[in-house]
């Protein structure tokens, strides 16, 4: 698609200039001109009072999409254990597959993973493609890309979902280029267009300031990555049955150009923000690393965990693993208590889907109050002890 | 050694605000900056150059003519030359098409041992273009590089950041490495660098043919994904501001949470 301006109809009102999120429209001799920054997002179409702006189809390439069937989920495992995001993708994939009327399939790579197919079937996969080979024991870009690309090429899924983990965000782009198709990163919502049966992928852009719905009409598979913790997990049902298809990956000399020499785990306690029902998060307003001790008291009283905004992480008060937001973890606990967090849009992007949000901040104009169900203007060092007191 | 660094000029998304009434972006006064992860990529290249003075560091970017400012900043930090792929034909590209274009530009520059890129740009946050360039060029890639341990003959040993630690990976060269902020602390521009940067011409690729492509491989036309709609995120309704003394507010909050069976 491309955006075009009908010069005759344009009256130079500049409404489109103001609404363009990409600053791509300028006025030349009182007529709107589309510049190099245009992404064809279409924001300008609706605001033009003169109907002078239209979208035209000018794409090239694509494939015969009728050859592609089924929804695939990349079932990421580490050390033989499925990642939670794989189960979340199966939950979401099931919805998409029933809207399309196709099968839900999982593809899993690893070494000695014979127990995983049954687990994936229990979580809803109709078909599991398994690549079990010593070369696939640890993730390497080359080995996984080759294996999965060959499976996609042979079995032709119409949709491929991957978790936006450090592995999924490495593998996804490589597969997309191999398949010469589009990949939409970090989707927060997936739907099926009832008419075209194509996928509608919604994701935040501009650090969460704007949402964009993205489609991939002429190329297959349609690929998306989804952040961990965003979608609902599939329910486990041991009585389900499914088909297991063994892939036969083979690797020649030079096929795998990365070699994992060592895997180092952080010695600090593992942080599982995704699974927490209650999160007590601290930001710049804590003023010092010691502030997290107070938050820990409240978190443990409520059976939850602590987290942090980027400001607190950047100040060196707490490890990055605790960071909630655009460049951290996306969470949706039942209760999120934001303490001394001003509420930058990047932070809000990571927590505003929480069940109930409480904000405690000295500054009554802090944007965090805009998303809070309960707001307390005050010093967290007074409010939290008072809450602990009230909790008894 | 020859190093190419991929860089992007981006709006500083930390400075972007939403108009609370209209729900649109307020762009006035939002500065354009060198994408933060790309600054780490450039720093990694410059540190190799510090250790091996015969290293040549080239910067490549795709973007509008305003990107010259960002490229001059890179030169002032210590890069040797800068290239800009600039033209309407390249615009509207998604990550798939962008990677084709940048890979074309890299091949037009020629020889390289290592290609550095930032992990992701703060305006799109996709983290796709780096690994996709590698695929286009047929090179191995390591993403999320947080440390460089050893540069050997024909390979490089790096640390790849994971959610719960890191992996030590040896990768064959030439290769593409995408960098995270933990890798290093980008240097400031030097006075000498700033002065020299203004005398260094920025080379421009203005047509697909100059980078070995045709128009149908570039920009919007060659982009499999399409933005169907964009909109401001629906604001979550503002809740209730509690009032009274600290103790009163805390009590009211706790009893509200208890009523809702949340605690």
XYZ file of C-alpha atoms in Angstrom:
655
model
C 0.000 0.000 0.000
C 1.088 3.536 -0.548
C -0.502 6.783 0.536
C -1.262 9.231 -2.262
C -2.579 12.781 -2.184
C -5.059 14.029 -4.743
C -3.593 17.486 -5.371
C -6.835 18.803 -6.828
C -8.819 17.907 -3.716
C -6.206 19.008 -1.145
C -7.037 22.404 0.304
C -3.910 22.713 2.434
C -5.708 22.546 5.797
C -2.663 20.721 7.398
C -4.863 18.388 9.463
C -2.963 15.416 8.056
C 0.369 17.021 8.925
C -0.635 17.278 12.570
C -1.967 13.743 12.872
C 0.899 11.920 11.131
C 2.724 9.889 13.793
C 5.829 9.693 11.640
C 6.203 13.359 10.757
C 6.144 12.309 7.116
C 3.774 14.923 5.650
C 4.880 18.421 4.737
C 3.125 21.290 2.984
C 4.601 22.407 -0.303
C 2.829 25.308 -1.982
C -0.197 24.695 0.262
C -0.528 21.066 -0.810
C 0.271 18.050 1.342
C 3.289 16.036 0.218
C 4.057 12.537 1.520
C 7.695 12.264 2.554
C 10.190 9.492 3.044
C 9.083 8.675 6.597
C 5.643 7.392 5.494
C 4.827 3.861 6.622
C 1.327 3.848 5.081
C -0.198 3.588 8.539
C -3.294 5.385 7.304
C -3.683 7.772 10.251
C -4.125 10.640 7.782
C -6.945 9.000 5.807
C -9.684 9.668 8.331
C -8.781 13.227 9.223
C -8.822 14.646 5.706
C -12.067 16.644 5.426
C -11.792 16.671 1.619
C -11.201 12.982 0.927
C -7.957 13.927 -0.765
C -5.897 11.105 0.724
C -6.132 7.491 -0.379
C -4.266 4.218 -0.050
C -3.298 2.328 -3.187
C -2.026 -1.195 -3.606
C 1.434 -1.235 -5.122
C 3.137 -4.205 -3.531
C 5.087 -6.740 -5.461
C 5.873 -10.362 -4.749
C 4.087 -12.814 -2.521
C 3.212 -16.483 -2.658
C 0.217 -18.676 -3.432
C -1.330 -18.436 0.003
C -3.779 -21.283 -0.657
C -0.882 -23.724 -0.219
C -0.424 -22.763 3.446
C -2.411 -24.304 6.306
C -2.350 -24.637 10.098
C -1.154 -22.514 12.988
C 2.313 -23.352 14.276
C 3.772 -22.563 17.656
C 7.517 -22.690 18.253
C 7.635 -24.615 21.536
C 10.794 -23.246 23.087
C 12.446 -25.543 25.626
C 15.536 -25.024 27.697
C 17.278 -27.953 29.387
C 14.385 -30.198 28.350
C 11.752 -28.061 30.029
C 9.082 -26.162 28.104
C 9.152 -22.404 28.559
C 5.926 -20.925 29.935
C 5.605 -18.795 26.837
C 5.218 -21.948 24.729
C 2.134 -22.862 26.767
C 0.808 -19.321 26.442
C 1.282 -19.492 22.670
C -0.605 -22.781 22.550
C -3.465 -21.063 24.394
C -3.500 -18.205 21.896
C -2.802 -20.482 18.917
C -5.842 -22.578 19.798
C -8.083 -19.506 19.541
C -6.624 -18.538 16.170
C -6.849 -22.086 14.826
C -10.519 -22.387 15.755
C -11.311 -19.024 14.162
C -9.625 -20.158 10.952
C -10.844 -23.741 11.190
C -7.413 -25.361 10.978
C -5.095 -27.469 13.116
C -2.853 -26.224 15.917
C 0.673 -27.607 15.637
C 3.786 -27.284 17.792
C 7.361 -27.565 16.604
C 9.989 -28.428 19.171
C 13.765 -28.783 18.811
C 16.210 -30.257 21.297
C 18.129 -33.352 22.255
C 16.594 -36.167 24.317
C 13.184 -34.502 24.447
C 10.981 -37.546 23.855
C 8.650 -36.604 26.726
C 7.807 -33.161 25.330
C 5.429 -34.138 22.484
C 2.944 -35.699 24.919
C 3.082 -32.574 27.039
C 2.483 -30.324 24.018
C -0.487 -32.471 22.985
C -1.882 -32.184 26.516
C -1.670 -28.410 26.131
C -3.647 -28.527 22.915
C -1.372 -29.327 19.960
C -3.066 -31.480 17.313
C 0.283 -32.230 15.687
C 3.794 -32.022 17.142
C 6.818 -31.806 14.857
C 9.870 -32.984 16.782
C 13.487 -32.416 15.824
C 15.599 -34.439 18.248
C 19.341 -34.274 17.524
C 22.519 -33.718 19.549
C 23.250 -30.552 17.533
C 19.979 -29.074 18.820
C 20.705 -29.623 22.538
C 21.508 -25.949 23.057
C 20.049 -23.210 20.916
C 22.250 -21.964 18.113
C 20.918 -19.594 15.486
C 22.179 -21.632 12.547
C 21.023 -25.090 13.694
C 17.541 -24.006 14.762
C 17.012 -21.755 11.733
C 17.978 -24.529 9.318
C 15.830 -27.165 11.026
C 12.707 -25.059 11.357
C 13.059 -23.427 7.946
C 13.192 -26.864 6.321
C 10.049 -27.907 8.217
C 8.210 -24.720 7.221
C 9.259 -25.228 3.621
C 7.971 -28.802 3.647
C 4.748 -28.486 5.676
C 3.802 -24.842 4.893
C 2.066 -23.380 7.956
C -0.011 -20.238 7.422
C 0.831 -18.759 10.836
C 3.948 -19.164 13.003
C 4.027 -17.853 16.561
C 7.209 -17.512 18.608
C 7.817 -16.262 22.132
C 9.643 -12.920 22.240
C 12.402 -14.373 24.394
C 16.094 -13.809 23.716
C 15.921 -16.981 21.637
C 12.646 -16.246 19.828
C 13.793 -12.747 18.933
C 16.947 -14.243 17.393
C 15.276 -17.136 15.585
C 12.173 -15.296 14.311
C 13.962 -12.685 12.178
C 16.258 -15.310 10.654
C 13.318 -17.560 9.728
C 11.350 -14.636 8.298
C 14.153 -13.735 5.899
C 14.656 -17.378 4.901
C 10.933 -17.608 4.098
C 10.956 -14.083 2.649
C 7.970 -13.166 4.764
C 6.994 -10.581 7.339
C 7.479 -10.835 11.089
C 5.696 -8.650 13.606
C 7.536 -8.305 16.891
C 6.169 -8.242 20.424
C 2.464 -8.493 19.571
C 0.073 -7.789 22.423
C -3.075 -8.939 20.623
C -3.724 -11.353 17.756
C -6.982 -11.753 15.880
C -8.190 -13.314 12.669
C -9.809 -11.103 10.043
C -13.187 -12.793 9.531
C -13.184 -12.035 5.793
C -9.648 -12.776 4.657
C -8.801 -15.257 7.461
C -5.500 -13.391 7.666
C -3.948 -12.481 10.992
C -4.299 -9.023 12.537
C -1.328 -8.346 14.780
C -1.431 -5.440 17.213
C 1.747 -4.181 18.817
C 3.032 -1.084 20.562
C 5.294 1.297 18.637
C 7.192 4.411 19.663
C 7.936 2.998 23.070
C 4.253 2.270 23.677
C 3.043 5.714 22.637
C 1.166 4.313 19.660
C -0.473 0.992 18.852
C -0.311 -0.402 15.331
C -2.303 -3.244 13.775
C -0.226 -5.056 11.203
C -1.162 -7.601 8.560
C 0.831 -9.767 6.182
C -1.579 -10.335 3.279
C 0.495 -11.807 0.470
C 3.340 -13.683 2.143
C 3.374 -16.878 4.165
C 3.790 -17.895 6.853
C 2.458 -14.912 8.751
C 4.895 -14.670 11.647
C 4.553 -13.029 15.050
C 6.511 -12.930 18.244
C 4.584 -12.480 21.491
C 6.096 -11.373 24.769
C 6.057 -13.839 27.650
C 3.261 -13.162 30.125
C 0.926 -11.472 27.660
C -1.324 -14.349 26.543
C -3.361 -16.766 28.668
C -1.817 -20.198 29.208
C -3.465 -23.218 27.588
C -5.120 -25.616 30.017
C -3.553 -29.014 30.388
C -5.703 -32.008 29.494
C -3.982 -35.403 29.619
C -6.815 -37.035 27.715
C -6.064 -35.166 24.479
C -4.581 -37.067 21.590
C -2.458 -35.890 18.711
C -0.044 -36.884 16.023
C 3.743 -36.791 16.443
C 5.889 -36.290 13.352
C 9.633 -36.770 13.691
C 11.723 -34.365 11.632
C 15.077 -35.576 10.419
C 17.464 -32.666 10.692
C 20.910 -33.182 9.233
C 23.919 -30.946 9.518
C 26.936 -30.786 7.257
C 30.336 -29.329 8.100
C 29.999 -25.546 8.238
C 26.212 -25.492 8.677
C 26.487 -24.426 12.318
C 28.835 -21.493 12.683
C 28.115 -20.653 16.329
C 29.463 -22.827 19.105
C 28.175 -22.514 22.668
C 31.272 -22.812 24.859
C 29.645 -22.194 28.215
C 26.253 -21.358 29.727
C 26.417 -19.133 32.790
C 23.378 -18.663 35.013
C 23.036 -15.661 37.255
C 23.698 -16.710 40.813
C 21.094 -14.296 42.100
C 17.679 -15.742 42.882
C 15.616 -16.306 39.784
C 12.923 -13.746 39.304
C 9.576 -14.888 38.047
C 7.584 -11.719 37.592
C 5.290 -13.422 35.092
C 3.923 -15.867 37.648
C 3.462 -13.421 40.520
C -0.076 -12.585 41.681
C 1.114 -9.526 43.563
C 3.935 -7.207 42.520
C 5.276 -4.352 44.615
C 7.409 -2.209 42.314
C 9.774 0.613 43.156
C 11.115 3.492 41.095
C 13.255 6.590 41.347
C 11.199 7.763 44.342
C 12.802 5.092 46.532
C 15.909 7.239 46.575
C 18.215 4.347 47.471
C 18.689 0.615 47.052
C 17.644 0.098 50.698
C 14.107 1.140 49.747
C 13.596 -2.281 48.209
C 13.907 -3.822 51.700
C 10.711 -2.029 52.686
C 9.009 -3.119 49.446
C 10.099 -6.701 50.140
C 8.346 -6.563 53.522
C 5.096 -5.496 51.885
C 5.510 -7.981 49.034
C 6.093 -10.912 51.345
C 3.153 -9.885 53.550
C 0.965 -9.954 50.407
C 2.523 -13.171 49.052
C 4.080 -11.407 46.097
C 7.396 -10.288 44.721
C 9.193 -7.012 44.145
C 9.918 -5.374 40.793
C 11.398 -2.129 39.552
C 11.125 0.622 36.982
C 13.983 1.354 34.620
C 14.981 4.373 36.683
C 15.672 2.136 39.698
C 17.559 -0.402 37.569
C 19.619 2.300 35.865
C 20.494 3.742 39.283
C 22.056 0.381 40.089
C 19.712 -0.326 43.008
C 18.437 -3.631 41.652
C 19.166 -6.171 38.924
C 17.724 -5.758 35.409
C 15.854 -9.051 35.868
C 13.374 -7.161 38.069
C 12.607 -4.492 35.466
C 9.016 -4.071 34.329
C 8.295 -2.201 31.128
C 9.058 -1.897 27.460
C 12.652 -3.065 27.791
C 11.953 -5.304 30.766
C 9.220 -7.784 31.545
C 5.527 -7.409 30.747
C 3.433 -8.372 33.752
C -0.243 -8.701 34.613
C -0.526 -9.673 38.274
C -3.819 -9.427 40.160
C -2.376 -6.522 42.153
C 0.393 -4.117 41.127
C 1.568 -1.569 43.667
C 3.741 1.139 42.097
C 5.822 2.942 44.715
C 7.708 6.077 43.771
C 7.255 5.321 40.054
C 6.306 8.329 37.978
C 4.807 6.201 35.201
C 6.763 6.800 32.001
C 4.907 5.398 29.013
C 7.548 2.646 28.699
C 6.778 1.493 32.219
C 3.022 1.666 31.712
C 3.388 -0.498 28.600
C 4.668 -3.284 30.819
C 2.100 -3.202 33.628
C -1.133 -1.513 32.666
C -2.864 -4.829 32.027
C -2.561 -5.695 35.714
C -5.811 -6.588 37.465
C -5.716 -3.757 39.975
C -3.172 -0.977 40.167
C -2.246 1.017 43.255
C 0.030 4.031 42.914
C 1.903 5.714 45.733
C 3.759 8.859 44.738
C 4.658 12.206 46.260
C 3.869 14.038 43.038
C 0.127 14.296 42.511
C 0.672 15.001 38.795
C 2.639 11.780 38.196
C 1.259 9.989 35.093
C 1.097 6.710 37.047
C -2.100 8.020 38.671
C -3.759 8.050 35.228
C -3.755 4.240 35.179
C -4.169 3.618 38.901
C -7.347 2.203 40.416
C -6.310 3.627 43.768
C -3.955 6.555 44.130
C -2.237 7.777 47.273
C -0.314 11.040 47.174
C 2.285 10.680 49.863
C 5.705 9.510 50.944
C 6.048 5.788 50.371
C 8.255 5.540 53.460
C 5.214 6.567 55.511
C 2.471 4.956 53.447
C 3.950 1.441 53.258
C 4.567 1.105 57.026
C 0.988 2.340 57.543
C -0.252 -0.307 55.098
C 1.714 -3.005 56.913
C 0.161 -1.783 60.131
C -3.343 -1.904 58.611
C -2.736 -5.403 57.258
C -1.933 -6.486 60.798
C 40.522 -5.164 10.219
C 37.437 -3.716 8.559
C 34.316 -3.071 10.600
C 30.909 -1.821 9.483
C 28.472 -0.411 12.036
C 24.754 -0.131 11.258
C 23.181 2.919 12.871
C 19.758 4.539 12.904
C 18.558 7.995 13.766
C 15.487 7.747 15.986
C 13.141 10.098 17.825
C 13.960 10.062 21.525
C 10.902 8.073 22.613
C 11.537 9.020 26.233
C 10.604 12.542 25.215
C 7.472 11.646 23.263
C 4.263 12.574 25.033
C 0.627 11.902 24.246
C -1.816 14.747 23.870
C -4.276 13.790 26.616
C -7.234 15.339 24.774
C -6.653 14.224 21.205
C -4.770 11.019 22.009
C -2.126 11.792 19.402
C 1.643 12.049 19.666
C 3.123 15.399 20.537
C 6.229 15.573 18.393
C 7.181 19.195 18.787
C 10.573 19.480 20.369
C 11.242 15.736 20.369
C 14.935 15.428 19.584
C 16.363 12.951 17.078
C 19.222 10.915 18.482
C 21.613 8.137 17.583
C 19.756 4.972 18.594
C 21.162 4.031 22.036
C 22.059 0.387 21.259
C 23.754 1.570 18.046
C 26.013 3.805 20.137
C 27.136 0.650 21.973
C 27.729 -1.019 18.591
C 29.909 1.889 17.467
C 31.787 1.915 20.763
C 32.548 -1.803 20.357
C 34.006 -1.087 16.921
C 36.005 1.882 18.194
C 37.486 -0.173 21.035
C 38.757 -2.684 18.481
C 40.204 0.218 16.518
C 41.866 1.583 19.683
C 43.623 -1.766 20.115
C 44.399 -2.188 16.393
C 44.971 1.264 14.888
C 44.912 -0.017 11.291
C 41.210 -0.876 11.729
C 38.763 0.991 9.540
C 35.298 1.712 10.951
C 32.514 2.552 8.483
C 28.997 3.602 9.466
C 25.953 2.831 7.366
C 22.445 4.121 7.841
C 19.186 4.321 5.959
C 17.023 7.342 6.500
C 16.116 10.879 5.509
C 18.743 13.578 4.867
C 18.428 14.728 8.502
C 20.323 11.556 9.437
C 23.480 13.444 8.436
C 23.550 14.921 11.952
C 23.602 11.487 13.514
C 26.271 10.279 11.069
C 28.472 13.299 11.868
C 28.083 12.437 15.547
C 29.372 8.931 14.748
C 32.315 10.409 12.833
C 33.060 12.752 15.721
C 33.133 9.766 18.068
C 35.840 8.248 15.885
C 34.357 6.442 12.871
C 36.364 6.772 9.661
C 33.630 7.099 7.061
C 29.853 7.275 6.837
C 27.308 6.149 4.252
C 23.640 7.098 4.019
C 21.055 5.267 1.959
C 18.549 7.967 1.246
C 15.634 8.245 -1.146
C 11.882 8.005 -1.454
C 12.208 4.589 -3.119
C 13.578 3.123 0.142
C 10.883 4.585 2.386
C 8.100 2.740 4.125
C 10.222 -0.386 4.374
C 9.402 -2.970 7.020
C 12.220 -4.966 8.631
C 12.274 -7.526 5.808
C 12.799 -4.863 3.121
C 15.104 -2.756 5.309
C 17.447 -5.696 5.752
C 17.643 -6.166 1.977
C 18.556 -2.514 1.511
C 21.144 -2.320 4.296
C 22.698 -5.607 3.169
C 22.937 -4.105 -0.336
C 24.633 -1.026 1.091
C 27.099 -3.154 3.046
C 28.019 -5.074 -0.090
C 28.507 -1.795 -1.925
C 30.943 -0.663 0.791
C 32.780 -3.923 0.267
C 35.135 -5.751 2.551
C 34.312 -6.431 6.198
C 35.391 -8.681 9.056
C 32.736 -7.764 11.604
C 29.398 -6.000 11.215
C 28.063 -4.458 14.409
C 24.482 -3.314 14.938
C 22.422 -2.319 17.935
C 20.111 -5.008 19.268
C 17.040 -2.885 18.513
C 15.940 0.659 17.766
C 13.830 2.459 20.336
C 11.223 3.633 17.807
C 10.303 0.150 16.613
C 11.798 -2.182 19.243
C 11.719 -5.091 16.772
C 15.330 -6.357 17.096
C 14.929 -7.871 13.627
C 17.079 -5.953 11.194
C 20.461 -7.036 12.611
C 19.892 -10.801 12.307
C 18.072 -10.280 9.010
C 21.056 -8.482 7.506
C 23.147 -11.488 8.507
C 20.742 -13.834 6.726
C 20.769 -11.678 3.594
C 24.560 -11.654 3.537
C 24.816 -15.356 4.394
C 26.763 -14.538 7.563
C 26.512 -16.069 11.028
C 24.976 -13.836 13.686
C 25.032 -13.512 17.447
C 22.398 -11.201 18.952
C 22.303 -9.607 22.429
C 26.095 -9.390 22.677
C 26.989 -8.118 26.163
C 30.708 -8.874 26.103
C 33.529 -9.468 23.659
C 36.091 -11.876 25.067
C 38.586 -12.632 22.350
C 39.107 -11.883 18.682
C 40.853 -14.819 17.033
C 41.917 -15.512 13.508
C 38.678 -16.561 11.798
C 36.439 -16.375 14.864
C 35.373 -14.217 17.768
C 34.318 -15.235 21.279
C 31.416 -13.233 22.701
C 28.986 -13.304 25.589
C 25.323 -13.468 24.581
C 22.892 -12.079 27.138
C 20.083 -14.412 28.203
C 17.138 -13.726 30.519
C 18.806 -15.602 33.380
C 22.512 -15.206 32.647
C 24.617 -15.432 29.534
C 26.159 -17.843 27.051
C 29.737 -17.792 25.839
C 29.634 -18.289 22.070
C 32.411 -18.674 19.557
C 31.262 -17.521 16.133
C 33.054 -17.663 12.798
C 34.022 -14.375 11.159
C 32.982 -12.494 9.150
C 29.821 -12.210 11.212
C 27.105 -9.878 12.441
C 26.973 -9.018 16.149
C 24.066 -7.074 17.689
C 24.925 -5.211 20.864
C 23.111 -4.439 24.125
C 23.828 -1.543 26.440
C 25.654 -3.719 28.970
C 28.444 -4.225 26.401
C 30.171 -0.906 27.038
C 29.855 2.778 27.833
C 29.788 4.784 24.571
C 32.414 7.516 24.435
C 31.703 11.187 23.933
C 32.597 13.017 20.768
C 36.044 14.580 20.940
C 36.728 18.210 20.023
C 39.166 17.054 17.354
C 36.595 14.561 16.149
C 33.882 17.190 15.891
C 36.144 19.487 13.879
C 37.212 16.702 11.545
C 33.676 15.331 11.201
C 32.579 18.431 9.363
C 35.320 17.982 6.779
C 34.483 14.336 6.162
C 32.021 13.984 3.300
C 29.104 11.636 3.911
C 28.696 9.304 0.991
C 25.154 8.808 -0.201
C 23.487 5.955 -2.020
C 20.486 7.492 -3.729
C 19.248 4.716 -6.013
C 18.680 0.972 -5.636
C 21.084 0.331 -8.527
C 23.991 1.846 -6.579
C 23.592 -0.906 -3.998
C 22.956 -3.723 -6.449
C 19.160 -3.788 -6.114
C 16.119 -2.867 -8.187
C 13.246 -0.654 -7.054
C 10.901 -3.624 -6.542
C 13.246 -4.934 -3.815
C 13.048 -1.713 -1.814
C 10.779 0.234 0.474
C 7.082 -0.217 0.904
C 6.694 -2.247 -2.290
C 8.977 -4.976 -1.002
C 7.491 -5.073 2.505
C 5.436 -8.174 3.341
C 3.894 -6.530 6.411
C 1.451 -3.661 6.194
C 0.351 -1.272 8.887
C -3.423 -1.548 8.636
C -4.293 0.864 11.397
C -2.543 2.855 14.073
C -4.092 4.368 17.146
C -3.289 5.749 20.551
C -3.524 3.077 23.241
C -6.882 3.250 24.998
C -6.250 5.048 28.260
C -7.191 2.997 31.288
C -9.805 4.889 33.222
C -8.424 6.864 36.109
C -9.428 5.381 39.438
C -9.947 6.926 42.817
C -7.520 9.207 44.622
C -7.642 8.460 48.317
C -7.747 11.328 50.761
C -7.001 11.987 54.407
C -3.974 11.326 56.564
C -1.427 8.681 55.623
C -2.889 6.267 58.174
C -6.437 6.870 56.947
C -5.456 6.365 53.313
C -3.518 3.196 54.103
C -6.455 1.794 56.084
C -8.938 2.614 53.351
C -6.713 1.034 50.703
C -6.176 -2.141 52.684
C -9.885 -2.523 53.458
C -10.770 -1.921 49.783
C -8.317 -4.614 48.734
C -9.695 -6.963 51.372
C -13.258 -6.336 50.226
C -12.269 -7.296 46.705
C -10.535 -10.406 48.106
C -7.259 -9.345 46.524
C -5.363 -9.568 49.794
